[in-house]
N, CA and C of each residue as an Amber inpcrd file, in Angstrom:
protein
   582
 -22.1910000 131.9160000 187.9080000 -21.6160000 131.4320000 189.1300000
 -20.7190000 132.5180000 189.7130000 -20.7250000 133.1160000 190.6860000
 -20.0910000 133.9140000 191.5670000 -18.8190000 133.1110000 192.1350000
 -17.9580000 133.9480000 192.5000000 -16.5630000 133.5360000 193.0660000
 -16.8400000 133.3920000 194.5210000 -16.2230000 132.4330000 195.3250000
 -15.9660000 132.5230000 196.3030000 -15.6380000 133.2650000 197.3170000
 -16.4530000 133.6830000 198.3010000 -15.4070000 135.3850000 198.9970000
 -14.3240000 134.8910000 199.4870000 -13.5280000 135.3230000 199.4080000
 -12.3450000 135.0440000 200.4230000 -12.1880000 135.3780000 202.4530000
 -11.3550000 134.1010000 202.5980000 -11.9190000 133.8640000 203.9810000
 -10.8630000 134.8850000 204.6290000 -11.9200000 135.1020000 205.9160000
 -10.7440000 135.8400000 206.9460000  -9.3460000 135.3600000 207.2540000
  -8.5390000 135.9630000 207.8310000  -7.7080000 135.3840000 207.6430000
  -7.3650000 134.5160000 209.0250000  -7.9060000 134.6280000 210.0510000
  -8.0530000 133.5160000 210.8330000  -8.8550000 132.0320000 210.3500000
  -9.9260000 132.5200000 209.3810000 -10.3770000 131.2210000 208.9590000
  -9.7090000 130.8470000 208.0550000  -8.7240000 131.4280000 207.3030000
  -7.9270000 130.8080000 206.1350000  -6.4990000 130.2890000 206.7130000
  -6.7170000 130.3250000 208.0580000  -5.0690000 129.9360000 208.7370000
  -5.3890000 128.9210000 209.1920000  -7.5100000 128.1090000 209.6940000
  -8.1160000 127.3050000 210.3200000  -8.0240000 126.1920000 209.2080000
  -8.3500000 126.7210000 208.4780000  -8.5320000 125.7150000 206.8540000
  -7.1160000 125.4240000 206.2890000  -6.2560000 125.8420000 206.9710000
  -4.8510000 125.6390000 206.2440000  -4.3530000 124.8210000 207.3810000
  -4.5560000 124.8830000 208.5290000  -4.4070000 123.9570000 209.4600000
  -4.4470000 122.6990000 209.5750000  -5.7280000 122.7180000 209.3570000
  -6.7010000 121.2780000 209.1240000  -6.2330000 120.3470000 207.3570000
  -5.8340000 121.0910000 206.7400000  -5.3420000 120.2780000 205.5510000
  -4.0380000 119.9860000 205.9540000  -2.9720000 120.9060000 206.5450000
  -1.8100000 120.5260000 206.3840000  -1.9350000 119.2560000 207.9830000
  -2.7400000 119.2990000 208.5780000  -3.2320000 117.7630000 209.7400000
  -3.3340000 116.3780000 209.0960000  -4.6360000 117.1760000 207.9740000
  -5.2590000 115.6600000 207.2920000  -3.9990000 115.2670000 206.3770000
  -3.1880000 116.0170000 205.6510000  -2.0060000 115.6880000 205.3350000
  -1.2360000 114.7090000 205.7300000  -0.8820000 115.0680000 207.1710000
   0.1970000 114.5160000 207.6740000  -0.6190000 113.2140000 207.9870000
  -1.6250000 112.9730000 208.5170000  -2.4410000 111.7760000 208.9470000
  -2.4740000 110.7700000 207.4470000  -2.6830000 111.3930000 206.5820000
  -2.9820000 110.6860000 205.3300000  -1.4090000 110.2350000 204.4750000
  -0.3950000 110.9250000 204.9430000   0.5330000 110.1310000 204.7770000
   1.0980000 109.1570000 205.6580000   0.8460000 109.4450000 206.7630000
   1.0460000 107.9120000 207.8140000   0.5190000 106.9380000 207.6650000
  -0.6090000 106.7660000 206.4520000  -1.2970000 105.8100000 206.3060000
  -2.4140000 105.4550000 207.7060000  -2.7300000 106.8410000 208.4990000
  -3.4390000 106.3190000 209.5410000  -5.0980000 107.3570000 209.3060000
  -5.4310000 107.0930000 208.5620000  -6.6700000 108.4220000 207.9770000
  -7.9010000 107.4470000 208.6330000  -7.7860000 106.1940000 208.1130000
  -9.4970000 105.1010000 208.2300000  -9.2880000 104.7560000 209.9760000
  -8.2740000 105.1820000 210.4360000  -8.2210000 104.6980000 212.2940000
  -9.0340000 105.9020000 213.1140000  -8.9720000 107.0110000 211.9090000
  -9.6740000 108.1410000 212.7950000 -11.1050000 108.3990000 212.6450000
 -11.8330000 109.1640000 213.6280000 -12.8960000 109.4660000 213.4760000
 -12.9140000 110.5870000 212.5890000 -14.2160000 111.3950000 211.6460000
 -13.6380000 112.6650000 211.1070000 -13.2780000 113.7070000 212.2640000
 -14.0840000 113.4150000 213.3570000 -14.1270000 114.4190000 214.5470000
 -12.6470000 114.7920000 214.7760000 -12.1320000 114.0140000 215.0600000
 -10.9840000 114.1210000 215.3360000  -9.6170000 114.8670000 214.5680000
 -10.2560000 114.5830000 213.5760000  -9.1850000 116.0770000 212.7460000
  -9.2330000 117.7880000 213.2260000 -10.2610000 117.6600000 213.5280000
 -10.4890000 119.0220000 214.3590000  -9.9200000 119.1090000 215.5670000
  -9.2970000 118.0450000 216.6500000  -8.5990000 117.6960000 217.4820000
  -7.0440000 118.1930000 217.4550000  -6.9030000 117.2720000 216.6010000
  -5.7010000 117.1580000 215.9720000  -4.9240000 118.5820000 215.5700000
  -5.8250000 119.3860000 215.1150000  -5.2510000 120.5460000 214.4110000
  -5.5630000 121.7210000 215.1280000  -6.1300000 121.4890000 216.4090000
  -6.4600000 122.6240000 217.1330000  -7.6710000 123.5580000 217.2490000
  -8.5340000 122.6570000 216.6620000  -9.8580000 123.7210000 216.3250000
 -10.8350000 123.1580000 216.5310000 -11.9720000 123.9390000 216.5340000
 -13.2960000 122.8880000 217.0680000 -13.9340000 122.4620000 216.0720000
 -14.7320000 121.5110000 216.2880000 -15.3310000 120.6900000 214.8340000
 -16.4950000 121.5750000 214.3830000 -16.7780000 122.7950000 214.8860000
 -17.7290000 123.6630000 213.8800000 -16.9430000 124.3530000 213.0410000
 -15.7930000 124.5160000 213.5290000 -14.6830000 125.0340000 212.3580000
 -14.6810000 123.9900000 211.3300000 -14.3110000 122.6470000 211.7130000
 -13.8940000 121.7180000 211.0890000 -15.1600000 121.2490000 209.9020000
 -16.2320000 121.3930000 210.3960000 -17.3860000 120.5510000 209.3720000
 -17.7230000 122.1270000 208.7240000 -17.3910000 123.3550000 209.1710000
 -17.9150000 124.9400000 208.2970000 -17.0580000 124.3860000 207.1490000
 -15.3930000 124.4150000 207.0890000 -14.5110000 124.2000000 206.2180000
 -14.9150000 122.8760000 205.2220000 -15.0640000 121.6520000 206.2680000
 -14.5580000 120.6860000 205.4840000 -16.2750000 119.5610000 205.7380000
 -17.3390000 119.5610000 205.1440000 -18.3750000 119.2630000 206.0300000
 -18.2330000 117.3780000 206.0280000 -17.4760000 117.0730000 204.8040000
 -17.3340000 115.1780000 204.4460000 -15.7420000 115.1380000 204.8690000
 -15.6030000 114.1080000 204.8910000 -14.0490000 113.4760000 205.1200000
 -13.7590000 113.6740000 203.9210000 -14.4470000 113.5810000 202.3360000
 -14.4440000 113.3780000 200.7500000 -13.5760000 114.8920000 200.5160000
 -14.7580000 115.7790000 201.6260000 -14.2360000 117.3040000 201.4130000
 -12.8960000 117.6390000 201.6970000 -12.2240000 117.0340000 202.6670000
 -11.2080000 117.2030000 203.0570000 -10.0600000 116.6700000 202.4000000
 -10.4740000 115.3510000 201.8450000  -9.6930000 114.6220000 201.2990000
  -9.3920000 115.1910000 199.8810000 -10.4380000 115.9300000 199.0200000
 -10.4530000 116.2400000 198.0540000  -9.1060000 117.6440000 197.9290000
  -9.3720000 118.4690000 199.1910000  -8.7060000 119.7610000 199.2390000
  -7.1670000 119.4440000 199.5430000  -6.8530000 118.2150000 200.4180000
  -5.4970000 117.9050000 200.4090000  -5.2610000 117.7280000 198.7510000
  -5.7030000 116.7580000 197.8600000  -5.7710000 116.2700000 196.6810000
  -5.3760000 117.8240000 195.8870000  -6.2120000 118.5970000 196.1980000
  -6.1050000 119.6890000 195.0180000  -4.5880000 120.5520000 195.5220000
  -4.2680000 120.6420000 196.4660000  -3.5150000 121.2150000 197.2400000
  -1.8970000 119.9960000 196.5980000  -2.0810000 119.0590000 196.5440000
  -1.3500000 117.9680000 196.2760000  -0.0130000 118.5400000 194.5920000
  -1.7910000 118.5460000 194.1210000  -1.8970000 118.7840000 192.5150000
  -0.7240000 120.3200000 192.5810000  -1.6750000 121.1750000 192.8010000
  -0.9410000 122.7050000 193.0190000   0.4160000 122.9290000 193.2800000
   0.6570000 122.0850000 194.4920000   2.3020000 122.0860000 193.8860000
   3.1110000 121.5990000 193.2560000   2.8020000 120.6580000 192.7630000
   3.6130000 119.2540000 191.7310000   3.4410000 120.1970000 190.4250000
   2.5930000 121.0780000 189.9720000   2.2310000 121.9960000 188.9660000
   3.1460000 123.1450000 189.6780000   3.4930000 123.6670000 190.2440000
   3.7420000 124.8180000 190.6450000   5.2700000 124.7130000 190.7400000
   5.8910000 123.2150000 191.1080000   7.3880000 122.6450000 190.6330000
   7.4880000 122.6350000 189.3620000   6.7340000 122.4820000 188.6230000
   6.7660000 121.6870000 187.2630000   7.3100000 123.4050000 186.9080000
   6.3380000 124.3670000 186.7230000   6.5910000 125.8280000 186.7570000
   7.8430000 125.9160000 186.7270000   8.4980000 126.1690000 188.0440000
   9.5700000 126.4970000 188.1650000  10.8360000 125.7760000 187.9830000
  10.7440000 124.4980000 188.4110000  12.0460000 124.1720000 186.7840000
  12.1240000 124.5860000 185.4550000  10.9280000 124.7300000 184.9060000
  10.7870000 125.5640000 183.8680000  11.5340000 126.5620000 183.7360000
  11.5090000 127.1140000 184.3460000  11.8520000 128.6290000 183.9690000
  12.9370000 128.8300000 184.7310000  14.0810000 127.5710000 184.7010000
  15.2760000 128.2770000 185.8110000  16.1960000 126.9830000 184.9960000
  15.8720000 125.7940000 184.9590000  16.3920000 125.1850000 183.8700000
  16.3070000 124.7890000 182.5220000  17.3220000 124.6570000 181.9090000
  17.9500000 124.1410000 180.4560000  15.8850000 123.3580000 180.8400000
  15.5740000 123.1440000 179.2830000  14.1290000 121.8420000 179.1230000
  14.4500000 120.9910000 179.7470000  14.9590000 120.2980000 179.0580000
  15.4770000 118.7960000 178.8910000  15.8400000 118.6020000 180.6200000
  16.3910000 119.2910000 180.9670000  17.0810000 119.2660000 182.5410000
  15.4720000 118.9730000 183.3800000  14.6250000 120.1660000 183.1180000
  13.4890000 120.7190000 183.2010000  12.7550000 119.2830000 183.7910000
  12.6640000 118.9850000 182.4060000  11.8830000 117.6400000 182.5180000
  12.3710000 116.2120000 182.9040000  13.3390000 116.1360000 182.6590000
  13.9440000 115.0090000 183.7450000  13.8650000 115.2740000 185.2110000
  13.9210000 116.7310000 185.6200000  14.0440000 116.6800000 187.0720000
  12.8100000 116.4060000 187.5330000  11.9390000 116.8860000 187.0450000
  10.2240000 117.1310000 187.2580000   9.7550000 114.9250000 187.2410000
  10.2510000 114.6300000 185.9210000   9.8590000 113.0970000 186.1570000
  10.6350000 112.0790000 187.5800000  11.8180000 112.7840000 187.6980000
  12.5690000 111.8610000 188.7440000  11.8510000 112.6060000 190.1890000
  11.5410000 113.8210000 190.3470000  10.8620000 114.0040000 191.1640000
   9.4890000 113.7570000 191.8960000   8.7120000 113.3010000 190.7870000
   7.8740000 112.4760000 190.9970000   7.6400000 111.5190000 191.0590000
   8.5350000 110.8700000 191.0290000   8.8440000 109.0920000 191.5000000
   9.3840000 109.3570000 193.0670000  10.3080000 110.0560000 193.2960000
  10.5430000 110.3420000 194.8060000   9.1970000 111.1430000 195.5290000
   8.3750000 111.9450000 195.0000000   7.2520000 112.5300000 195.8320000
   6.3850000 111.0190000 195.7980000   5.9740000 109.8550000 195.2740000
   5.4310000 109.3120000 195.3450000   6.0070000 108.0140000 196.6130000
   7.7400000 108.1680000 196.5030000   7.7410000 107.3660000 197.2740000
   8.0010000 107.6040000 198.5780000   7.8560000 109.2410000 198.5510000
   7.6240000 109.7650000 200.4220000   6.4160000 109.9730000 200.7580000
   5.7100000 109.9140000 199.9220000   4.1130000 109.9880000 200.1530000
   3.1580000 108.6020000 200.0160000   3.8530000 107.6410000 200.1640000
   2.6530000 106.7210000 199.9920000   1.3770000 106.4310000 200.0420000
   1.5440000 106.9220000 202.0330000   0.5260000 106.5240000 202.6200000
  -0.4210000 107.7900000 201.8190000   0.1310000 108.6720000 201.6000000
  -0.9600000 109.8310000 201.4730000  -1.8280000 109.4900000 199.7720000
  -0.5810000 108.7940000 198.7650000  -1.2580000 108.3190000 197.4810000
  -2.1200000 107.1890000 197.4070000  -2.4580000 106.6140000 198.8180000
  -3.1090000 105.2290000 198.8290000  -4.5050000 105.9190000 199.5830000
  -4.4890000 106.6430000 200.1880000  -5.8810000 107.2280000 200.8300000
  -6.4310000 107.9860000 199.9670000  -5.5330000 108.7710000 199.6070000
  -6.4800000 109.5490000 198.6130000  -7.3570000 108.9760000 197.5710000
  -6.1590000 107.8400000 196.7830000  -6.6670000 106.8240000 195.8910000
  -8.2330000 106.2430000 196.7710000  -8.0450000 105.7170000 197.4550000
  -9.4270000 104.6960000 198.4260000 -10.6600000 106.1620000 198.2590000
 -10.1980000 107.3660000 198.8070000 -11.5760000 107.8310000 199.3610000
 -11.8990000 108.5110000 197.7460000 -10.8280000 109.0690000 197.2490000
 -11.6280000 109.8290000 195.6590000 -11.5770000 108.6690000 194.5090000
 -12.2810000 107.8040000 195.2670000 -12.4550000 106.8600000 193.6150000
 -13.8400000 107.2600000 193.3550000 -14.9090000 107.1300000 194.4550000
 -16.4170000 107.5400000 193.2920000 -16.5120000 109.2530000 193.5190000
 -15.0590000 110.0760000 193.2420000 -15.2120000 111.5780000 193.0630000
 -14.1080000 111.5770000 191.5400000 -14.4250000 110.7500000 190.5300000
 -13.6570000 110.6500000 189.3860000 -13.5010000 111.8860000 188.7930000
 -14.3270000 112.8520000 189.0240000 -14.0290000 114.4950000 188.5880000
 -13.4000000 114.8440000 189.2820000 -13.0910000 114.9200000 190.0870000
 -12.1260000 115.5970000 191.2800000 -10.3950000 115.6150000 190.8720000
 -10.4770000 113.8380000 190.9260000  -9.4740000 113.4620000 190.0460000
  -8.9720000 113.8950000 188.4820000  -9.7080000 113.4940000 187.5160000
  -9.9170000 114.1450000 186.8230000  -9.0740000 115.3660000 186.3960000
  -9.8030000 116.5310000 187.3210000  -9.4030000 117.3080000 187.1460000
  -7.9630000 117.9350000 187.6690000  -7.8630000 117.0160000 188.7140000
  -5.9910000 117.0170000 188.9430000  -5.1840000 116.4290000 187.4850000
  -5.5990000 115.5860000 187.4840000  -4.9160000 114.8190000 186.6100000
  -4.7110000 115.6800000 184.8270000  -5.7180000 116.6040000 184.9070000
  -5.4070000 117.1660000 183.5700000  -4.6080000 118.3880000 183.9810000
  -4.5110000 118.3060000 184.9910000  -3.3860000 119.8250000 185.4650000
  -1.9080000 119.3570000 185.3900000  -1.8820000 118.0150000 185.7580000
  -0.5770000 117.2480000 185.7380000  -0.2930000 117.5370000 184.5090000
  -1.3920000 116.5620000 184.0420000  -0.3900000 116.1350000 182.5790000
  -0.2990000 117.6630000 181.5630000  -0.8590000 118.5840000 182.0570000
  -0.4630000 119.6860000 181.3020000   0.5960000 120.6390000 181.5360000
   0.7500000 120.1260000 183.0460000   2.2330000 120.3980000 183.2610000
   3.0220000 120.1430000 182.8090000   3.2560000 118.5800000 182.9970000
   3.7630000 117.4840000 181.9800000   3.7150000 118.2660000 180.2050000
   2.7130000 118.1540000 179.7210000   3.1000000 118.9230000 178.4460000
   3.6420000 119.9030000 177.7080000   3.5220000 120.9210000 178.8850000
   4.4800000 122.3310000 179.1390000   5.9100000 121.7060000 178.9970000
   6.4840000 121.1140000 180.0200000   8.0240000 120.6730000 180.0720000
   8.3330000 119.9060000 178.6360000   7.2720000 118.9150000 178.3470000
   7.6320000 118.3790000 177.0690000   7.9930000 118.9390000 175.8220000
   7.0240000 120.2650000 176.1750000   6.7450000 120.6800000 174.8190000
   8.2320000 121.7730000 174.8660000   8.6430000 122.3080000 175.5890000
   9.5970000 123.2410000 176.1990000  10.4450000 122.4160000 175.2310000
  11.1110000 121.0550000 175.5650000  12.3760000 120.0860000 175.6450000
  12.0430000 119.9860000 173.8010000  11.1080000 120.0940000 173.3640000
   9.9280000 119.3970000 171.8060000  11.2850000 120.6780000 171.3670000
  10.3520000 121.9700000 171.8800000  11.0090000 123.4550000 170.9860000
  12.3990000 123.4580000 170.7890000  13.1300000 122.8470000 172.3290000
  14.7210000 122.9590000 172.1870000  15.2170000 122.1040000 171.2490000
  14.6840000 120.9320000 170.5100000  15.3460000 119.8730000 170.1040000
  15.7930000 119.2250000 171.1010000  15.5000000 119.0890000 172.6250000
  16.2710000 117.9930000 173.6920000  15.1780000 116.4220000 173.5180000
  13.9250000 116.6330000 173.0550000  13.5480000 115.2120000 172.9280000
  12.5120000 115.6890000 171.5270000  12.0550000 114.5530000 171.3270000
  11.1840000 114.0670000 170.3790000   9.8300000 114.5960000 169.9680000
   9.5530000 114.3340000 168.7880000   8.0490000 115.8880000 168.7640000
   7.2140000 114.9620000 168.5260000   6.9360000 113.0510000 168.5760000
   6.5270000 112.5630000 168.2700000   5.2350000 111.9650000 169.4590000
   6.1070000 112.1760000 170.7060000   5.4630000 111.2950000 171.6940000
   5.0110000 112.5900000 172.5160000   3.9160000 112.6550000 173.0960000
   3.0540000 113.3390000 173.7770000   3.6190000 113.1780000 175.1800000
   2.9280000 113.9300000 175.9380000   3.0390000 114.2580000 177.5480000
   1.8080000 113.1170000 178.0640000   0.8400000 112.4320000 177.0400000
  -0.0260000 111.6220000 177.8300000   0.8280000 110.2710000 177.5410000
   1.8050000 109.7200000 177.3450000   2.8110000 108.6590000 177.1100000
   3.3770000 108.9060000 178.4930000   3.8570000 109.9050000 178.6150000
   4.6400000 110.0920000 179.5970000   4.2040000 109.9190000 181.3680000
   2.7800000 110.7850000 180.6560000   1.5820000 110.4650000 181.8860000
   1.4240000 108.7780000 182.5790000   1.4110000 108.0880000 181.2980000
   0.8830000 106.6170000 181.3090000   2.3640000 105.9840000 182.3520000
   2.9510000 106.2440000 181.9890000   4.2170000 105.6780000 182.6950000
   4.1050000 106.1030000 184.0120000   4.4910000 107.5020000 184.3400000
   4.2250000 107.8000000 185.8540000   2.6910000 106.7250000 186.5250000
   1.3880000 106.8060000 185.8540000   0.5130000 106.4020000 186.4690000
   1.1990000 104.6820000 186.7950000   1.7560000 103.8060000 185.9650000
   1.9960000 102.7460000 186.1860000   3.1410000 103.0100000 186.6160000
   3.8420000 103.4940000 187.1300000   4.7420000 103.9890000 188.3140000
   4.2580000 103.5620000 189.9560000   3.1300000 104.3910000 189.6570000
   2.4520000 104.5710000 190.7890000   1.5860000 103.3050000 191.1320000
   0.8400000 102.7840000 190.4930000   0.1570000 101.7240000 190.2560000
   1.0990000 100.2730000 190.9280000   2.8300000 100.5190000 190.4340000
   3.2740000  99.6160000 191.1330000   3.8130000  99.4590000 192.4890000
   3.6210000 100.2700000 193.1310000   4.0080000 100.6600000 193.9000000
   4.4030000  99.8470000 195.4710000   3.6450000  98.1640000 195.2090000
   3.3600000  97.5020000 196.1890000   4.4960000  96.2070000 195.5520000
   5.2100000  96.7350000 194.5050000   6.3050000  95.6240000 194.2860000
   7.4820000  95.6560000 194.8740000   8.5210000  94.3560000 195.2170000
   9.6890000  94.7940000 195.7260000  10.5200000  95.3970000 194.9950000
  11.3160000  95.8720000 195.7560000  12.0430000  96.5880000 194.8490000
  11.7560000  97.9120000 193.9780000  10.3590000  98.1240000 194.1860000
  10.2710000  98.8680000 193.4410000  10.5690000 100.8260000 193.1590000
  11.4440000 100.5980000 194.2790000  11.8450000 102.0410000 193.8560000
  12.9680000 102.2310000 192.8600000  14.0740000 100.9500000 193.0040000
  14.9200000 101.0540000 191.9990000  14.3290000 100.6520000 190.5260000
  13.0520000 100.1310000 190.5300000  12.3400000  99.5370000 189.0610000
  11.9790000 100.9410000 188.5600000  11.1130000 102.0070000 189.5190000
  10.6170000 103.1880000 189.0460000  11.6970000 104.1530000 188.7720000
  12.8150000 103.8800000 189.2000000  13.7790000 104.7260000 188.5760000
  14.5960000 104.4380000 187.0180000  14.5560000 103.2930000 187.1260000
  14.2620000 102.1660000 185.8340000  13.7300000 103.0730000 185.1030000
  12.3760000 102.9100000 185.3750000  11.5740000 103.3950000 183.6210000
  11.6170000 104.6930000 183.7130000  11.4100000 105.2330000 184.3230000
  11.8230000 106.7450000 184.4120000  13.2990000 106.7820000 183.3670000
  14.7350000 106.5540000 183.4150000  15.2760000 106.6060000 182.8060000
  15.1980000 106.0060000 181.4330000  14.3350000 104.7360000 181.6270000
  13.9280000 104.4180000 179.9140000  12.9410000 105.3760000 179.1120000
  12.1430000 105.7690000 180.1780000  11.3330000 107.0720000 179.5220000
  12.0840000 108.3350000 178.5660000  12.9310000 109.0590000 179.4990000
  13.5100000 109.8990000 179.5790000  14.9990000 109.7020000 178.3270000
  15.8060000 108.1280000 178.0910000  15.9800000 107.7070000 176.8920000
  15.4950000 107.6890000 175.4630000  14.1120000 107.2730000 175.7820000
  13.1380000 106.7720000 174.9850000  12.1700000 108.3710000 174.2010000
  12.1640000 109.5990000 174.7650000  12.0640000 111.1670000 174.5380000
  13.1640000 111.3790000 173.2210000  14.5410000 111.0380000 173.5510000
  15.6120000 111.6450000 173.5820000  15.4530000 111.6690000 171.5900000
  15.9240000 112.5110000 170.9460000  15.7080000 112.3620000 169.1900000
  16.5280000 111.4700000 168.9280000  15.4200000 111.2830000 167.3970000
  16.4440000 109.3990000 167.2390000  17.2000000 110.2250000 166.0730000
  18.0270000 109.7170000 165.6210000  19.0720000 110.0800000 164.7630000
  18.4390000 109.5710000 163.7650000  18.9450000 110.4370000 162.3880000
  18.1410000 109.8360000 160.8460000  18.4000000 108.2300000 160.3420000
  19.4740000 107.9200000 161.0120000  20.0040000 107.0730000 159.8710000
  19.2150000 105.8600000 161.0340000  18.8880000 105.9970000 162.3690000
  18.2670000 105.1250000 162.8570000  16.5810000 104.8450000 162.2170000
  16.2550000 105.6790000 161.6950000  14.5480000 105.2370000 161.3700000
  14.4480000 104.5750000 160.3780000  13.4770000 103.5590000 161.0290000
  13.0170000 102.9150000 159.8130000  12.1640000 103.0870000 158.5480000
């Protein structure tokens, strides 16, 4: 398999356009009101630009998605390497309870259009949680939490984070388990085990 050439850089400013559009549309929760045509509207370009780049709505939707992923990994990174673990990874989990709850609309479309693209997903999702395992494992080395419980525990929580997302109240609930999480990491003392 050959690499991709890399695009001109007018077409890589066209394609960066049009995601950071479908973006903003897909967090307003207004993505299924539009035609696809119309993203090409929207972002300034004509729809032979728009269907060269992006030829399905799936396509488009997928590249916001990966684009999504890339930086939530690319935060995860850099707390890393600027804070204490433990700091590391608390900021990274409380931050993703707040990216989820400024992004709704954009975690509910994406959810609708990449459900029969389960690889797509997938493959975000193992970038997360290996982010996620990086910070864990960081906090594991320092002694700031526990060498017992994995980064896919941790995973499971954020996903039912997210999952609840249509409850009242529920931003102060997700900050809730987030701190029971982030408790629940923390090393148990000897004389506590059973």
């Amino acid at each position: 398999m050959t690499a991709d050439k890399p695009l001109r850089a007018d077409a890589q400013r066209n394609r960066d356009v049009l995601i950071a559009k479908a973006r903003e549309v897909f967090d307003a929760g207004d993505f299924f009101d539009l035609r696809f045509d119309d993203f090409a509207r929207l972002a300034g370009v004509g729809t032979g630009t728009l269907y060269r780049h992006f030829p399905t709505r799936e396509a488009l939707a997928e590249a916001v998605y990966h684009g999504e992923v890339a930086a939530l990994c690319d935060r995860a990174r850099q707390l890393q390497a600027t804070l204490p673990a433990a700091e590391a990874l608390a900021t990274f989990l409380r931050g993703m309870v707040d990216h989820m709850d400024a992004h709704e609309g954009l975690a509910r479309t994406l959810a609708t259009l990449m459900a029969d693209r389960s690889g797509a997903l997938a493959e975000g999702g193992r970038a997360l949680e290996q982010a996620v395992a990086d910070l864990v494992a960081a906090a594991v080395r320092d002694g700031a939490v526990r060498d017992d419980v994995g980064a896919g525990a941790v995973m499971m929580a954020l996903h039912g984070i997210g999952a609840a997302h249509d409850r009242p109240g529920w931003r102060a609930e997700a900050d809730g388990v987030i701190s029971l999480v982030l408790d629940g990491l923390l090393p148990r003392r000897a004389s506590h085990r059973l």
